[in-house]
Amino acid sequence: MVLEGKIIKQIGKYKVVLIQSKCIAAASCIAISPDLFRLNEENLVEIIEGGTDEPDNVMLSAQSCPTGAIEIYENDKKLWPPE
Ligand code: SF4
């Protein structure tokens, strides 16, 4: 699902929200979750169609992002990044 530059996908218990405008193509998320994230032609992170990963690993990816471009929610509570 794409909404105003945000890509949203449910991965197990987590809702993953990618804020593409914050992505600087550091690719640390891709190193951790190569089956879920990739860079598109514009060097912005996107979710691979049909891709997935273990929820805990997705959290690690989010925590590795230097710009907070990957947000993690559980039951609409924001877990990452911290406010
Ligand atoms: S780690 Fe963050 S900045 Fe780097 S590619 Fe992933 S989303 Fe973009």
XYZ file of N, CA, C and O and ligand atoms in Angstrom:
340
model
N 0.854 -1.192 0.000
C 0.000 0.000 0.000
C 0.890 1.243 0.000
O 1.845 1.337 0.759
N 0.595 2.196 -0.874
C 1.383 3.425 -0.967
C 0.474 4.602 -0.642
O -0.622 4.727 -1.176
N 0.931 5.452 0.270
C 0.102 6.566 0.730
C 0.999 7.775 0.922
O 1.826 7.796 1.830
N 0.894 8.765 0.048
C 1.648 10.021 0.180
C 3.127 9.786 0.489
O 3.653 10.269 1.485
N 3.805 9.000 -0.338
C 5.225 8.771 -0.140
C 5.545 7.783 0.960
O 6.704 7.562 1.269
N 4.506 7.205 1.560
C 4.732 6.190 2.590
C 4.321 4.829 2.020
O 3.326 4.723 1.320
N 5.103 3.829 2.328
C 4.753 2.462 1.963
C 4.456 1.724 3.258
O 5.246 1.785 4.202
N 3.318 1.066 3.309
C 2.868 0.435 4.547
C 2.666 -1.053 4.300
O 2.029 -1.442 3.323
N 3.239 -1.881 5.182
C 3.048 -3.324 5.052
C 3.026 -3.951 6.440
O 3.829 -3.598 7.304
N 2.118 -4.878 6.609
C 2.052 -5.631 7.865
C 3.011 -6.811 7.784
O 2.974 -7.591 6.832
N 3.912 -6.915 8.754
C 4.838 -8.046 8.842
C 4.613 -8.680 10.200
O 5.087 -8.181 11.220
N 3.880 -9.779 10.222
C 3.571 -10.399 11.512
C 2.869 -9.411 12.413
O 1.902 -8.766 12.010
N 3.407 -9.222 13.619
C 2.753 -8.346 14.596
C 3.032 -6.875 14.326
O 2.437 -6.006 14.946
N 3.956 -6.590 13.416
C 4.373 -5.212 13.197
C 3.798 -4.621 11.916
O 3.747 -5.293 10.883
N 3.420 -3.350 12.006
C 3.117 -2.570 10.803
C 4.363 -1.764 10.473
O 4.871 -1.034 11.323
N 4.851 -1.954 9.261
C 6.068 -1.279 8.815
C 5.661 -0.114 7.925
O 4.894 -0.292 6.968
N 6.167 1.075 8.246
C 5.862 2.264 7.444
C 7.183 2.835 6.943
O 8.038 3.229 7.737
N 7.359 2.846 5.640
C 8.559 3.424 5.044
C 8.277 4.859 4.658
O 7.329 5.136 3.927
N 9.105 5.762 5.141
C 8.998 7.174 4.780
C 10.079 7.426 3.724
O 11.239 7.689 4.070
N 9.705 7.318 2.469
C 10.726 7.357 1.416
C 11.481 8.677 1.375
O 12.657 8.708 1.024
N 10.834 9.760 1.763
C 11.498 11.063 1.701
C 12.652 11.153 2.700
O 13.520 12.018 2.574
N 12.687 10.259 3.679
C 13.778 10.265 4.663
C 14.923 9.342 4.257
O 15.964 9.338 4.898
N 14.719 8.544 3.227
C 15.713 7.539 2.859
C 16.900 8.207 2.172
O 16.739 8.985 1.238
N 18.105 7.889 2.663
C 19.327 8.418 2.048
C 20.139 7.297 1.401
O 21.324 7.442 1.145
N 19.491 6.159 1.183
C 20.099 5.020 0.477
C 21.326 4.468 1.191
O 22.255 3.991 0.553
N 21.321 4.539 2.511
C 22.438 3.978 3.276
C 22.489 2.461 3.150
O 23.532 1.852 3.321
N 21.329 1.857 2.904
C 21.201 0.426 2.596
C 21.482 -0.504 3.768
O 21.594 -1.705 3.571
N 21.592 0.021 4.976
C 21.780 -0.903 6.101
C 20.549 -1.778 6.300
O 20.666 -2.942 6.682
N 19.364 -1.245 6.015
C 18.157 -2.069 6.140
C 18.195 -3.230 5.151
O 17.739 -4.332 5.447
N 18.759 -2.978 3.984
C 18.812 -4.008 2.950
C 19.831 -5.088 3.327
O 19.627 -6.272 3.068
N 20.906 -4.679 3.985
C 21.892 -5.655 4.440
C 21.274 -6.612 5.458
O 21.594 -7.796 5.476
N 20.357 -6.098 6.282
C 19.753 -6.930 7.334
C 18.545 -7.700 6.811
O 18.343 -8.859 7.150
N 17.741 -7.066 5.968
C 16.517 -7.703 5.456
C 16.489 -7.659 3.930
O 15.643 -6.993 3.322
N 17.398 -8.409 3.284
C 17.484 -8.331 1.817
C 16.281 -8.942 1.098
O 16.092 -8.680 -0.093
N 15.476 -9.741 1.819
C 14.300 -10.323 1.180
C 13.073 -9.435 1.321
O 11.996 -9.771 0.825
N 13.241 -8.308 2.014
C 12.094 -7.422 2.234
C 12.299 -6.044 1.616
O 11.379 -5.499 1.006
N 13.504 -5.507 1.772
C 13.762 -4.140 1.297
C 14.695 -4.148 0.094
O 15.561 -5.005 -0.038
N 14.530 -3.162 -0.761
C 15.475 -2.918 -1.851
C 15.414 -1.433 -2.191
O 14.522 -0.720 -1.744
N 16.382 -1.000 -2.989
C 16.363 0.382 -3.473
C 15.777 0.389 -4.878
O 16.082 -0.483 -5.697
N 14.967 1.376 -5.171
C 14.397 1.486 -6.518
C 15.324 2.333 -7.402
O 16.415 2.725 -6.990
N 14.885 2.613 -8.626
C 15.724 3.344 -9.587
C 16.086 4.731 -9.070
O 17.097 5.313 -9.467
N 15.259 5.273 -8.189
C 15.528 6.605 -7.636
C 16.319 6.536 -6.335
O 16.436 7.531 -5.623
N 16.866 5.357 -6.035
C 17.641 5.159 -4.805
C 16.813 5.422 -3.552
O 17.321 5.964 -2.567
N 15.558 5.050 -3.606
C 14.688 5.147 -2.429
C 14.296 3.739 -2.016
O 14.057 2.867 -2.860
N 14.218 3.543 -0.724
C 13.869 2.224 -0.226
C 12.438 1.868 -0.615
O 11.555 2.730 -0.661
N 12.213 0.603 -0.940
C 10.863 0.108 -1.177
C 10.779 -1.327 -0.703
O 11.802 -1.957 -0.405
N 9.553 -1.812 -0.604
C 9.331 -3.183 -0.155
C 9.202 -4.082 -1.372
O 8.471 -3.761 -2.326
N 9.919 -5.176 -1.359
C 9.867 -6.140 -2.459
C 8.494 -6.789 -2.467
O 8.006 -7.246 -1.424
N 7.865 -6.821 -3.641
C 6.531 -7.426 -3.744
C 6.618 -8.899 -3.345
O 7.453 -9.647 -3.855
N 5.787 -9.286 -2.415
C 5.802 -10.670 -1.943
C 6.930 -10.949 -0.968
O 7.063 -12.071 -0.486
N 7.741 -9.939 -0.686
C 8.870 -10.132 0.220
C 8.424 -10.145 1.667
O 7.388 -9.582 2.023
N 9.216 -10.793 2.506
C 8.897 -10.795 3.922
C 10.165 -11.062 4.717
O 11.236 -11.288 4.165
N 10.041 -11.038 6.017
C 11.168 -11.332 6.903
C 10.582 -11.583 8.287
O 9.405 -11.312 8.540
N 11.413 -12.080 9.181
C 10.968 -12.260 10.556
C 10.735 -10.887 11.183
O 11.570 -9.981 11.015
N 9.636 -10.710 11.925
C 9.352 -9.405 12.514
C 10.506 -8.846 13.337
O 10.809 -7.650 13.254
N 11.164 -9.695 14.111
C 12.268 -9.185 14.943
C 13.409 -8.661 14.080
O 14.089 -7.698 14.442
N 13.623 -9.297 12.929
C 14.672 -8.840 12.022
C 14.288 -7.508 11.375
O 15.140 -6.657 11.131
N 13.000 -7.350 11.103
C 12.525 -6.091 10.531
C 12.738 -4.954 11.532
O 13.124 -3.846 11.164
N 12.540 -5.270 12.799
C 12.811 -4.257 13.831
C 14.293 -3.881 13.819
O 14.651 -2.701 13.922
N 15.170 -4.867 13.673
C 16.605 -4.571 13.605
C 16.911 -3.675 12.404
O 17.737 -2.766 12.488
N 16.259 -3.942 11.291
C 16.452 -3.104 10.101
C 16.054 -1.667 10.390
O 16.773 -0.727 10.039
N 14.905 -1.519 11.024
C 14.430 -0.171 11.348
C 15.420 0.533 12.263
O 15.734 1.715 12.084
N 15.945 -0.217 13.228
C 16.879 0.385 14.186
C 18.221 0.717 13.544
O 18.963 1.556 14.047
N 18.518 0.059 12.413
C 19.789 0.323 11.723
C 19.717 1.557 10.834
O 20.749 2.068 10.392
N 18.520 2.026 10.566
C 18.368 3.137 9.617
C 18.826 4.438 10.268
O 18.309 4.818 11.323
N 19.784 5.120 9.658
C 20.336 6.326 10.291
C 19.376 7.507 10.290
O 19.603 8.481 11.014
N 18.323 7.450 9.499
C 17.433 8.611 9.397
C 16.027 8.352 9.951
O 15.168 9.224 9.864
N 15.786 7.168 10.473
C 14.447 6.874 10.989
C 13.403 6.758 9.894
O 12.226 7.042 10.114
N 13.842 6.307 8.719
C 12.913 6.202 7.581
C 11.989 4.994 7.682
O 11.017 4.901 6.946
N 12.318 4.078 8.588
C 11.483 2.884 8.763
C 10.834 2.962 10.135
O 11.517 2.905 11.157
N 9.524 3.118 10.148
C 8.788 3.187 11.407
C 8.109 1.846 11.658
O 7.619 1.201 10.730
N 8.071 1.451 12.921
C 7.459 0.181 13.310
C 6.338 0.459 14.312
O 6.550 1.148 15.320
N 5.170 -0.086 14.016
C 4.006 0.065 14.900
C 3.489 -1.321 15.291
O 3.583 -2.274 14.500
N 2.965 -1.412 16.501
C 2.262 -2.630 16.921
C 0.953 -2.192 17.552
O 0.959 -1.396 18.501
N -0.146 -2.679 17.015
C -1.473 -2.262 17.485
C -1.593 -0.736 17.524
O -2.100 -0.157 18.483
N -1.100 -0.096 16.456
C -1.150 1.358 16.294
C -0.318 2.115 17.316
O -0.409 3.334 17.414
N 0.506 1.405 18.087
C 1.450 2.068 18.990
C 2.804 2.102 18.289
O 3.299 1.086 17.808
N 3.398 3.298 18.244
C 4.686 3.437 17.580
C 5.796 2.907 18.477
O 5.996 3.384 19.583
N 6.497 1.866 17.968
C 7.596 1.288 18.734
C 8.947 1.860 18.323
O 9.873 1.911 19.117
N 9.051 2.239 17.039
C 10.325 2.757 16.530
C 10.063 3.728 15.396
O 9.192 3.451 14.588
N 10.836 4.806 15.250
C 11.816 5.287 16.217
C 11.134 5.885 17.441
O 9.966 6.299 17.361
N 11.863 5.969 18.550
C 11.282 6.584 19.747
C 10.996 8.057 19.503
O 11.709 8.683 18.719
N 9.965 8.571 20.110
C 9.616 9.998 19.924
C 10.665 10.871 20.599
O 11.199 10.533 21.611
S 18.579 2.098 6.115
Fe 17.187 3.869 5.974
S 18.249 5.324 4.695
Fe 19.212 3.343 4.373
S 18.169 2.444 2.606
Fe 17.141 1.731 4.420
S 15.476 3.182 4.730
Fe 16.906 4.151 3.348
